[in-house]
Coordinates of N, CA and C and ligand atoms in Angstrom, one line a residue:
X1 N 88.2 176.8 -39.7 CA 89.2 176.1 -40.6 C 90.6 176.8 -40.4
X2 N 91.5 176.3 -40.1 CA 93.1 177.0 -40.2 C 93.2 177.9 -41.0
X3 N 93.2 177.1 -42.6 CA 93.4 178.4 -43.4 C 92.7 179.4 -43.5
X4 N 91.6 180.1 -42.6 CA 91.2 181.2 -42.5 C 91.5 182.2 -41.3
X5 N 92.0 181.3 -40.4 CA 92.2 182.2 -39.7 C 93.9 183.1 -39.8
X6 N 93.8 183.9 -39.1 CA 95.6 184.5 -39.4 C 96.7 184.2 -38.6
X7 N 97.7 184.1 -39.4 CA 99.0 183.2 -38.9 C 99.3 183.7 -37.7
X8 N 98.9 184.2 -36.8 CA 99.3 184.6 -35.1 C 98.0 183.5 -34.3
X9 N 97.0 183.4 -35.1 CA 96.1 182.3 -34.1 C 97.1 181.2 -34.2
X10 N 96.7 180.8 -33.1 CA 97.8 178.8 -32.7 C 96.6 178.1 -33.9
X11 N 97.1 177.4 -34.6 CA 96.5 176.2 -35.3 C 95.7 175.6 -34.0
X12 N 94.2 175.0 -34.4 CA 93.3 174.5 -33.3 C 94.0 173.1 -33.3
X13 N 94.0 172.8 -32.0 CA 95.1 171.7 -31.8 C 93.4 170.6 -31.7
X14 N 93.5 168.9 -32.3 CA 92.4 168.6 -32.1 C 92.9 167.3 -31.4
X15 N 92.4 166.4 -30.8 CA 92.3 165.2 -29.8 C 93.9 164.4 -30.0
X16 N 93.7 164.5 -31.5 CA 95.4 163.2 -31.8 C 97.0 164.5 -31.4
X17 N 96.7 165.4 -31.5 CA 97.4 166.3 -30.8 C 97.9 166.2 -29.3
X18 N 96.6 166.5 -29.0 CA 96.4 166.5 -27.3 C 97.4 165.1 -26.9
X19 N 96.7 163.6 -27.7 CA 97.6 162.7 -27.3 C 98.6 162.5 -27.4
X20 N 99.6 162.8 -28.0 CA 100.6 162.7 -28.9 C 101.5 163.7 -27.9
X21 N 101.3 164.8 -27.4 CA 101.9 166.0 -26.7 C 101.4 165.5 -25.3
X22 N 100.4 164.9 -25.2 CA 100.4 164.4 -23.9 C 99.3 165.6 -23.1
X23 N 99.0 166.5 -23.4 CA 98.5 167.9 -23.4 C 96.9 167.8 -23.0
X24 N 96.4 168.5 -22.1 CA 94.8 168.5 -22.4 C 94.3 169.7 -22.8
X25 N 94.2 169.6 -24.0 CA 92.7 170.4 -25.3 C 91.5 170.4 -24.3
X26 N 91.1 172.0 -24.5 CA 89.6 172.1 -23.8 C 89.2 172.7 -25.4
X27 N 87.6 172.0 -25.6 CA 87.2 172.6 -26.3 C 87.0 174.2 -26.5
X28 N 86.6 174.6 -27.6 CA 86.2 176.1 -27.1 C 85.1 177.0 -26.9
X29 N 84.4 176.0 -26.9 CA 82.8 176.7 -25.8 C 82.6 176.4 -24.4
X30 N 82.4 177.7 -24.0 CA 82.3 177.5 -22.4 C 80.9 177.9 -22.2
X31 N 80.1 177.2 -20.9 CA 78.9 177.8 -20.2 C 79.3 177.4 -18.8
X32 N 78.9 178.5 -18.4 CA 78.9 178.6 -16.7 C 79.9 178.4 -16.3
X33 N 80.7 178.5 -17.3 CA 82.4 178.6 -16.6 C 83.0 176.9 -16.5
X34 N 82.0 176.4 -17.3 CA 82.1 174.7 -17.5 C 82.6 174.7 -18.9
X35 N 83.7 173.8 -18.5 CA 84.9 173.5 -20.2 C 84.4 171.7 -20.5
X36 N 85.1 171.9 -21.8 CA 84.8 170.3 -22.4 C 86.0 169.9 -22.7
X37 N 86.7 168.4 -22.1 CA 88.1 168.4 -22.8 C 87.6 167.8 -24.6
X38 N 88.9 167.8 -25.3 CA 88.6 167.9 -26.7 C 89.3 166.5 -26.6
X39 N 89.4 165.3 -26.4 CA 90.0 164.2 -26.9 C 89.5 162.9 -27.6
X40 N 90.0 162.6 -28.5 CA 89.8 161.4 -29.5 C 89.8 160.5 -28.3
X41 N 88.9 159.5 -28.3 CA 89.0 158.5 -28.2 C 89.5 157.6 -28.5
X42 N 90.1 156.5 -27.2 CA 90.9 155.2 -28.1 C 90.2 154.4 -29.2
X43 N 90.9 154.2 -29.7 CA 90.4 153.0 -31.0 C 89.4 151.9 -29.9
X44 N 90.5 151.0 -29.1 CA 89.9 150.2 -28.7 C 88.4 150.9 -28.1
X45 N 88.4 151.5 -27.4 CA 87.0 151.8 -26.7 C 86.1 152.4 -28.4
X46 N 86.5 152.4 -29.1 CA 85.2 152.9 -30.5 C 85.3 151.5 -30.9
X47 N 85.9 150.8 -31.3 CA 85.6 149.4 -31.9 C 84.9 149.1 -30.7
X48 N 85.4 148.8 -29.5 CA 84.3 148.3 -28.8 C 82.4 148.5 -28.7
X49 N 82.8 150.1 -28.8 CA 81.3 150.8 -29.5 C 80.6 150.0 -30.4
X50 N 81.7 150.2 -31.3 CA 80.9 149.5 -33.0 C 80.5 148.4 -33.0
X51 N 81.2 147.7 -32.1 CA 80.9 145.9 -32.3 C 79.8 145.8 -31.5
X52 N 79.6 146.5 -30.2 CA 78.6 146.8 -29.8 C 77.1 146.9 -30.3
X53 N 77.4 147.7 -30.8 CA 76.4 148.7 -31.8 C 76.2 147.2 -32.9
X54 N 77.0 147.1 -33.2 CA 76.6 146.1 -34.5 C 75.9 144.8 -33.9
X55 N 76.5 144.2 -32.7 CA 75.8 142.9 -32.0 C 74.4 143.5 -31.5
X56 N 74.3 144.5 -31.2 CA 72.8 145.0 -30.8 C 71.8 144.5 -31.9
X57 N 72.2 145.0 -33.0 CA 71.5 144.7 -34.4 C 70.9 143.1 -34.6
X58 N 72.5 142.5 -34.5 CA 72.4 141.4 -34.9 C 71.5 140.2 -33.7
X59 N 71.9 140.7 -32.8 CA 70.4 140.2 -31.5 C 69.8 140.5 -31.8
X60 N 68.9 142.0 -31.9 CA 67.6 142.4 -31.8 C 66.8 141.3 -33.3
X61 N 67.7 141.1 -34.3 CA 66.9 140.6 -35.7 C 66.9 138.6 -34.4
X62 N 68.3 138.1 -34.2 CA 67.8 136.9 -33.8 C 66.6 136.6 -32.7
X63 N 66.4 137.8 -31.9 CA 65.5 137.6 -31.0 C 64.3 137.9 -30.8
X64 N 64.0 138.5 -31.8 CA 62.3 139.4 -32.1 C 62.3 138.7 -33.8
X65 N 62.8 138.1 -34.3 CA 62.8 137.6 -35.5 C 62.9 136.3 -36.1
X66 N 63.8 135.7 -35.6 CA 64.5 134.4 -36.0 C 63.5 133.3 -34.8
X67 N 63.1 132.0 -34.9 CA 63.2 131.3 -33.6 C 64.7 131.0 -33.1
X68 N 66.1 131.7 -33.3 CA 67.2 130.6 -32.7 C 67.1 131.2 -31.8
X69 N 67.0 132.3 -31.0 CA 67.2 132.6 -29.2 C 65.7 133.0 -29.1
X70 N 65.3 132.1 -28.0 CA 63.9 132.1 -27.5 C 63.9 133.5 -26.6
X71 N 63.0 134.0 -26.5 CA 62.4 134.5 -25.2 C 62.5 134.0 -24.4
X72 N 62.9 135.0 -23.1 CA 62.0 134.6 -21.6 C 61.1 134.0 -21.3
X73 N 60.2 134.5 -21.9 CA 58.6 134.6 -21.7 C 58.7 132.7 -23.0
X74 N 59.2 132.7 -23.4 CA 59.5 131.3 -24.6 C 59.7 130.3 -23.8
X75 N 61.0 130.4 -23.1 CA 61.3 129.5 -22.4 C 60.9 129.2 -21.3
X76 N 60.1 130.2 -20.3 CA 59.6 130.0 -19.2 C 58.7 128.9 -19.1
X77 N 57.3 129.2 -20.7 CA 56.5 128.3 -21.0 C 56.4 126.9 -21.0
X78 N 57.8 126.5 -22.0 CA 58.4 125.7 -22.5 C 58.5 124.6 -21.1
X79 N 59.4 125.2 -20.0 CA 59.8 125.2 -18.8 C 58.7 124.1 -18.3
X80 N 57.8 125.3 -17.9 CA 56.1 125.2 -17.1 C 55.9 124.0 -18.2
X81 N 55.4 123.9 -19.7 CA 54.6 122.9 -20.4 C 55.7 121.3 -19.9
X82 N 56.9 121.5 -19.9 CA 57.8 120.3 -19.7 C 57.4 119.9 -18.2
X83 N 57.4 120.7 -17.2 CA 57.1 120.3 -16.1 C 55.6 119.8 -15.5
X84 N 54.8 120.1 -16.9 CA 53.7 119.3 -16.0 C 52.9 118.4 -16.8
X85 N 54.6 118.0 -17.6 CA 53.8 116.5 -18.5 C 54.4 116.1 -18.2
X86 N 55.5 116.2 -17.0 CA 56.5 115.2 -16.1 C 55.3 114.8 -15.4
X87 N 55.2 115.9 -14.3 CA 54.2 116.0 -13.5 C 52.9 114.7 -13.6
X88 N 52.8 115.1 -14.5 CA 51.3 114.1 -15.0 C 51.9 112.6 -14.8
X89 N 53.0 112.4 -16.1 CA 53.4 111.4 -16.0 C 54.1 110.7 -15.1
X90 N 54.4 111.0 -14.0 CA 54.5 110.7 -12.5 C 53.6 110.2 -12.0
X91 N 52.7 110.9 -12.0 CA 50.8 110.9 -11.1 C 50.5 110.0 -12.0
X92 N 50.7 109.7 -13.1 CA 49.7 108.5 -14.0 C 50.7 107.2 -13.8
X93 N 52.0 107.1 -13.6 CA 52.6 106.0 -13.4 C 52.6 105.7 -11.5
X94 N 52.1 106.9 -10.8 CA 52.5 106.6 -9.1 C 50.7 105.7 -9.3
X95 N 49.6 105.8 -9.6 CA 48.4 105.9 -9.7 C 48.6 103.8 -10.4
X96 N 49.1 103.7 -11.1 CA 49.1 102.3 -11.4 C 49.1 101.7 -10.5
X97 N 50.2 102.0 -9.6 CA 50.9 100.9 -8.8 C 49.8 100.9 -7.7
X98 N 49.4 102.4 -6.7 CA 48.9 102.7 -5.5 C 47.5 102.9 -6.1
X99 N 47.0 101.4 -5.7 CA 45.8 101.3 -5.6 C 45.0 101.2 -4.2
X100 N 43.8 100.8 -4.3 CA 43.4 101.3 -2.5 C 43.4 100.2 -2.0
X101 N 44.0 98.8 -2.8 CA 44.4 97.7 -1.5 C 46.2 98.0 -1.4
X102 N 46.6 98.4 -2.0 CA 48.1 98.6 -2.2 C 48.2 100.1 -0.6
X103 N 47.0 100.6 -0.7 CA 47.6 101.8 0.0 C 47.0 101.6 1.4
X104 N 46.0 100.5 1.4 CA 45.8 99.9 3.0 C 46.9 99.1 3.5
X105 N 46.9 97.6 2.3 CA 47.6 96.8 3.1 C 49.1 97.0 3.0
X106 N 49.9 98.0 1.6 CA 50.9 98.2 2.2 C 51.5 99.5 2.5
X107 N 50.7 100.4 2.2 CA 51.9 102.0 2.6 C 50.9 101.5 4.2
X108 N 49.8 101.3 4.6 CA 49.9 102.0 5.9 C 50.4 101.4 6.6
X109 N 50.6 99.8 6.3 CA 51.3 99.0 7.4 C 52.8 98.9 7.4
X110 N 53.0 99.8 6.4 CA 55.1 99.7 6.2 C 55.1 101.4 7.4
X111 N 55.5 101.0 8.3 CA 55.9 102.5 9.1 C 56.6 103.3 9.0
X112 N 57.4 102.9 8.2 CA 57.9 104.2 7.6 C 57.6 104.6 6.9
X113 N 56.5 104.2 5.6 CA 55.7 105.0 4.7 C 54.9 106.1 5.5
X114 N 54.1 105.1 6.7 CA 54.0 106.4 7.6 C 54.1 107.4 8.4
X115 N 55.5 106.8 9.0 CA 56.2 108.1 9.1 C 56.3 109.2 8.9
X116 N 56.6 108.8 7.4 CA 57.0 110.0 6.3 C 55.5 110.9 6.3
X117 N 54.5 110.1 5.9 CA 53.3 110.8 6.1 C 53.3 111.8 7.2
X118 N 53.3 110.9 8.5 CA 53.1 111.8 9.6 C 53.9 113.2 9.9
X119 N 55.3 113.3 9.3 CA 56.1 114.3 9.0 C 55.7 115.6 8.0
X120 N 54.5 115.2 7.3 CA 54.2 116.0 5.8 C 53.0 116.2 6.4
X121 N 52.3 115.0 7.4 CA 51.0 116.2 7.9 C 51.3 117.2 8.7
X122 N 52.3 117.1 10.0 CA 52.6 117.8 10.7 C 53.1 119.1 10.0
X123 N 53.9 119.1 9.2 CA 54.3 120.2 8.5 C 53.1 121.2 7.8
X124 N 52.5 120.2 6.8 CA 51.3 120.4 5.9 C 50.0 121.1 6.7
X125 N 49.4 120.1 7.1 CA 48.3 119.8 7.2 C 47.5 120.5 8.8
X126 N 48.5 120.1 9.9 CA 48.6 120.4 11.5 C 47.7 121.9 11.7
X127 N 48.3 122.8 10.8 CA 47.5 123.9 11.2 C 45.8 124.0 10.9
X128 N 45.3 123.2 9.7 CA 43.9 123.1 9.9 C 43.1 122.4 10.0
X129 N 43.8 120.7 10.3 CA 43.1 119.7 10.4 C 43.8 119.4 12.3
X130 N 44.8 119.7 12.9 CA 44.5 120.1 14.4 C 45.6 118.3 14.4
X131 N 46.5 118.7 15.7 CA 47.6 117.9 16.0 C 46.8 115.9 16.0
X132 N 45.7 116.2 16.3 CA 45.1 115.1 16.9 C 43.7 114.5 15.2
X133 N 43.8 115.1 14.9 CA 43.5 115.1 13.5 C 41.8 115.4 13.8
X134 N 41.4 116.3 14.9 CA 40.6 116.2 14.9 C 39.7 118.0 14.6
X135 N 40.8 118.9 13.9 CA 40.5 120.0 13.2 C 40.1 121.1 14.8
X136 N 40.8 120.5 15.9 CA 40.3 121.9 16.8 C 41.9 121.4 17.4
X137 N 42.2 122.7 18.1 CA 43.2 123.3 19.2 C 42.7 123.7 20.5
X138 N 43.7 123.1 21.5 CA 43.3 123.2 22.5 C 44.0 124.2 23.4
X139 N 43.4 125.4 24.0 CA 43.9 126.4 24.3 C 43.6 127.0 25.9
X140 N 44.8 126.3 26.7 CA 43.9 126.4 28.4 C 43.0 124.7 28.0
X141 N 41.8 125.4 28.6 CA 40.6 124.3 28.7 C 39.8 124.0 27.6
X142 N 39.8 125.6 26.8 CA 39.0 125.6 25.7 C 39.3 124.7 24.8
X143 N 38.3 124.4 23.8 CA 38.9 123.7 22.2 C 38.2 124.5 21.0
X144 N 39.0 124.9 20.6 CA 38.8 126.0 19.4 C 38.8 125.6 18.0
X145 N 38.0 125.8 17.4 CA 38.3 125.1 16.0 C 38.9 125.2 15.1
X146 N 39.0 124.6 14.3 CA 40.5 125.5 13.1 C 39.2 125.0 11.8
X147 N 40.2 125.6 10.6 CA 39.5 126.0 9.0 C 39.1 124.3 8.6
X148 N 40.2 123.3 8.9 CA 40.1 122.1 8.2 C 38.7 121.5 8.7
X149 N 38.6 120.3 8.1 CA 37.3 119.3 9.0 C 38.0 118.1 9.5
X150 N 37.5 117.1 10.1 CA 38.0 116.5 11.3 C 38.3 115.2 10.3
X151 N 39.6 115.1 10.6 CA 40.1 113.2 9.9 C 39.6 112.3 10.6
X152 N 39.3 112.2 11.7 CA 39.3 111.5 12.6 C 37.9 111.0 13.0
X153 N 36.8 111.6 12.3 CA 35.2 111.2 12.4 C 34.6 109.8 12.0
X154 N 35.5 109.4 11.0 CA 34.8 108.5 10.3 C 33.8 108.8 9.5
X155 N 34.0 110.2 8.9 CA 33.2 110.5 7.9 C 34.0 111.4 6.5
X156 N 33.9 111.1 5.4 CA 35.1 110.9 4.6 C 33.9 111.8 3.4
X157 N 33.8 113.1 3.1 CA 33.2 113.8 2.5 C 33.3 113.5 1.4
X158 N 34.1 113.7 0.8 CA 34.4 113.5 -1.0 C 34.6 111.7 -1.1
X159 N 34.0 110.8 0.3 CA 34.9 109.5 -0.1 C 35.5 108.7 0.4
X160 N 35.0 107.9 1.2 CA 35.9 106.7 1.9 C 37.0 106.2 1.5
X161 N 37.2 105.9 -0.2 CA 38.1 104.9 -0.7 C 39.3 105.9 -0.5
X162 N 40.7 104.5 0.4 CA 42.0 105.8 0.2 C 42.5 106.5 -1.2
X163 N 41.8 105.8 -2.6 CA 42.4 106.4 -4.0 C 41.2 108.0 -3.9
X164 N 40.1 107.7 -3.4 CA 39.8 109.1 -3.3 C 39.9 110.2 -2.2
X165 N 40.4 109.8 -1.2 CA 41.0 110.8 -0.1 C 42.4 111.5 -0.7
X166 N 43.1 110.7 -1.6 CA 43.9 110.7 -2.3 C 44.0 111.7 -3.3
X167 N 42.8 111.1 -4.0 CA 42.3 112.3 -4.9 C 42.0 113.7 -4.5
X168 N 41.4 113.8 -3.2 CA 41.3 115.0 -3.0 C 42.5 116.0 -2.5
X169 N 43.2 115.2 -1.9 CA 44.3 116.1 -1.3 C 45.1 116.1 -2.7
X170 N 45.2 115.5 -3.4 CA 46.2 115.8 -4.5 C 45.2 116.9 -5.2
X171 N 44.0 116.9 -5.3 CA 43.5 117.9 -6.2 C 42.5 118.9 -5.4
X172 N 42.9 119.0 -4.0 CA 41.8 119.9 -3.1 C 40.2 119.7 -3.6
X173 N 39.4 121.0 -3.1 CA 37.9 120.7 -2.8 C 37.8 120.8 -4.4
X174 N 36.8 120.0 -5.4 CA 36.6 120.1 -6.1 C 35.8 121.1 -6.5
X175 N 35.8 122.0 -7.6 CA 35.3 123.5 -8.6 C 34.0 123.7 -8.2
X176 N 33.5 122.2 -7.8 CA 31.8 122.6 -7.8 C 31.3 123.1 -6.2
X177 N 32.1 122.4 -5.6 CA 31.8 122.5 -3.8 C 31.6 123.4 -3.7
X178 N 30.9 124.1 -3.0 CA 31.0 124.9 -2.3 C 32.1 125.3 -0.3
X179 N 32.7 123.9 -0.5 CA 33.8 123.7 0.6 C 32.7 123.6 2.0
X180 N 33.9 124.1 2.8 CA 33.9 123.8 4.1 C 33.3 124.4 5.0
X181 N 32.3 125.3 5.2 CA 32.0 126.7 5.7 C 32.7 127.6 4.9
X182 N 32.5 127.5 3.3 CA 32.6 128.6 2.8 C 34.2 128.5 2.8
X183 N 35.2 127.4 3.4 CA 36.4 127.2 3.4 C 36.7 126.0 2.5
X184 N 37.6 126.2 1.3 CA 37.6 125.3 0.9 C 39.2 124.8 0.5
X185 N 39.6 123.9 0.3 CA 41.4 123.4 0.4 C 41.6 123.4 -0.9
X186 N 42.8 123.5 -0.6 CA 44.1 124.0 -2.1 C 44.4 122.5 -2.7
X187 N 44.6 122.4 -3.7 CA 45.6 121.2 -4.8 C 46.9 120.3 -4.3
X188 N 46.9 120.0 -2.9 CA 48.0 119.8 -2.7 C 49.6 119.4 -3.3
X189 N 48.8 118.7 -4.6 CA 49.6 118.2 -5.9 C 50.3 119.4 -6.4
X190 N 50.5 120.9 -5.8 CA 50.9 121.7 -7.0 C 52.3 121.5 -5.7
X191 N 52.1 120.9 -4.6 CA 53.0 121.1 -3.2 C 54.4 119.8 -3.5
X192 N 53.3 118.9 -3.1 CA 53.5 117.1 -2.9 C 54.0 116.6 -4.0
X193 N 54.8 115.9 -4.0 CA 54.7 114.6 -5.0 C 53.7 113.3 -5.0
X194 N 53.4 113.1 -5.6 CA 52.4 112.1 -5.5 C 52.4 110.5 -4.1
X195 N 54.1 110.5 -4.7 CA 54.7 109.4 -3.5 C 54.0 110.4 -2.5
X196 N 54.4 111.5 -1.6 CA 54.4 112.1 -0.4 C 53.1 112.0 -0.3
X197 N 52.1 112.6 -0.9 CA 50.2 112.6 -1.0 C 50.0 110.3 -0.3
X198 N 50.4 109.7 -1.4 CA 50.2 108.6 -0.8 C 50.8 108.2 0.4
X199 N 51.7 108.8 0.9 CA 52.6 108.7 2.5 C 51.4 109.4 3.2
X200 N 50.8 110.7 3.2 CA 50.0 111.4 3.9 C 48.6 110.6 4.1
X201 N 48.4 109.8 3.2 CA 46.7 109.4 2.4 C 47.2 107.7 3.7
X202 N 48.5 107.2 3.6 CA 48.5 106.2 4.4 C 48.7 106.4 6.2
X203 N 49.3 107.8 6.5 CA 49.5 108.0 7.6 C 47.7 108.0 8.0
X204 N 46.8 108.6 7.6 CA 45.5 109.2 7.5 C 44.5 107.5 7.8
X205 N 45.1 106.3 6.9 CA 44.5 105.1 6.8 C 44.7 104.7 8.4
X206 N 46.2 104.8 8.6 CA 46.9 104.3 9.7 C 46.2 104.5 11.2
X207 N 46.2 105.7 11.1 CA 45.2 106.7 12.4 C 43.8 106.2 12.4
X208 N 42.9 105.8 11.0 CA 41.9 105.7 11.3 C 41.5 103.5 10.7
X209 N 42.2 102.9 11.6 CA 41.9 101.9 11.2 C 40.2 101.1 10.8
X210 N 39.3 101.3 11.8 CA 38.0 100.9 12.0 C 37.7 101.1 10.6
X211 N 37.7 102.6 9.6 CA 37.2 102.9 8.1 C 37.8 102.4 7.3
X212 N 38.9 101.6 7.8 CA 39.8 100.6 6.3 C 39.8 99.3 6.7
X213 N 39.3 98.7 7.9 CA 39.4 97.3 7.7 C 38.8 96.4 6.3
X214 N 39.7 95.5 6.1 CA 39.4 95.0 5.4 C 38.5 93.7 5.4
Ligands
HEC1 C1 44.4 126.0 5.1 C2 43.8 124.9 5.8 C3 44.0 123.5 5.4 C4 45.2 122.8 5.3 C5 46.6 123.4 5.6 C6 44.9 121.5 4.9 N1 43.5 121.3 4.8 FE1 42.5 119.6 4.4 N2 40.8 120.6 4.4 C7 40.7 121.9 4.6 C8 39.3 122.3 4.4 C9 38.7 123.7 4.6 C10 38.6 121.1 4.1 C11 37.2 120.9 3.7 C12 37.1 121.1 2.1 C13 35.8 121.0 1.5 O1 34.8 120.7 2.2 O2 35.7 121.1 0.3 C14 39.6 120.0 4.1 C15 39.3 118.7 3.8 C16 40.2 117.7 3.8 C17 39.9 116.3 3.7 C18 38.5 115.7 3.5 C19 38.0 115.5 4.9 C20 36.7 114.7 4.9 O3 36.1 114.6 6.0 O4 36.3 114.2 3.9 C21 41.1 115.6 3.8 C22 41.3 114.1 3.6 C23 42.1 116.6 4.0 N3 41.6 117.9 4.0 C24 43.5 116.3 4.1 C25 44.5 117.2 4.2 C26 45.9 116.9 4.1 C27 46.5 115.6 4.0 C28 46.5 118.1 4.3 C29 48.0 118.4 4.3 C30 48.7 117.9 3.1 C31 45.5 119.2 4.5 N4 44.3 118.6 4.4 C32 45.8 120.5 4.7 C33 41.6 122.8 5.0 C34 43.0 122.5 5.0

């Protein structure tokens, strides 16, 4: 305190000093020969603190507290639950229309429905059902097999009808199968849009005419 010490010590000069003289105040403890300057801070930068400090508050009660600002983890859900009651309702409105005379006589015979197919198997599909749809690669002379089974047999495992070839690629090997050698295919519906699956399901009709004659 000033008035204890005696009138030859300098009064301790403190931060509003320093600014005011323009001057830099080192505190007065030193370690290792390391000083501290002694300055007040601006207003602005402590209000900024406080308001800070005070919005922290007032978040942490709206967001651990209140429902008005959701979580991440809130909204992600939200997200996901909205996206696959689209989803559904898509698949339950594409599923009206594309029935299995709708997906013979017209996605396979409109060529550009097929097309499009053929573009979504090549991308899709090519690596394990085999360019020729017949699930092997041909390497040199060899033919090598791949993981898929053969489109092209005329034998339709889960199903001749195109609403269930359909079915399956939209919803892969069903829970109970045991699959394909122990290989079994993915949901393609978490990929596809349902239109795209019936472009695929007609390119598939298209290639194998003799199993859809009508
Ligand atoms: C990672 C490899 C893989 C890819 C990629 C793949 N499949 Fe398959 N697919 C399989 C396997 C394995 C099976 C056999 C599943 C089973 O027996 O349960 C199968 C079976 C099928 C069947 C049933 C065949 C039958 O004889 O009954 C169809 C149809 C089919 N896939 C279509 C498709 C379409 C369309 C695509 C692309 C959108 C595709 N697959 C992509 C591996 C694949």
């Amino acid at each position: 305190m000033p008035e204890d010490k005696s009138s030859s010590e300098p009064e301790i000069r403190r931060g509003d000093y320093a600014r005011e003289k323009g001057e830099i105040i080192l505190r007065e403890h030193e370690y290792d020969g390391i000083q501290e300057f002694d300055q007040k801070l601006p207003n602005w930068w402590l209000f900024t603190f406080y308001a800070a400090v005070a919005w922290l508050v007032i978040y942490w009660v709206l967001y651990y507290n209140t429902p008005i600002i959701k979580t991440d983890q809130q909204k992600i859900t939200e997200e996901i639950t909205a996206l696959h009651e689209k989803k559904d309702a898509d698949l339950a409105a594409a599923m009206e229309s594309i029935t299995d005379e709708a997906l013979i006589n017209e996605w396979a015979t409109d060529a550009s429905k097929v097309a499009s197919g053929k573009t979504i198997y090549t991308t899709n599909c090519l690596p394990c059902h085999g360019a020729d749809l017949s699930a092997t690669m041909a390497v040199g002379d060899q033919s090598i097999p791949l993981p898929g089974m053969p489109l092209n047999d005329g034998e339709w495992k889960y199903g001749g009808k195109p609403r269930e070839i359909f079915k399956l690629i939209n919803e892969g090997t069903p829970p109970d199968s045991p699959g394909h050698n122990g290989a079994k295919m993915q949901a393609w519906g978490q990929m596809l849009t349902p239109i795209q699956i019936a472009e695929v399901t007609a390119y598939l009709i298209a290639e194998n005419p003799k199993d859809f004659a009508q």
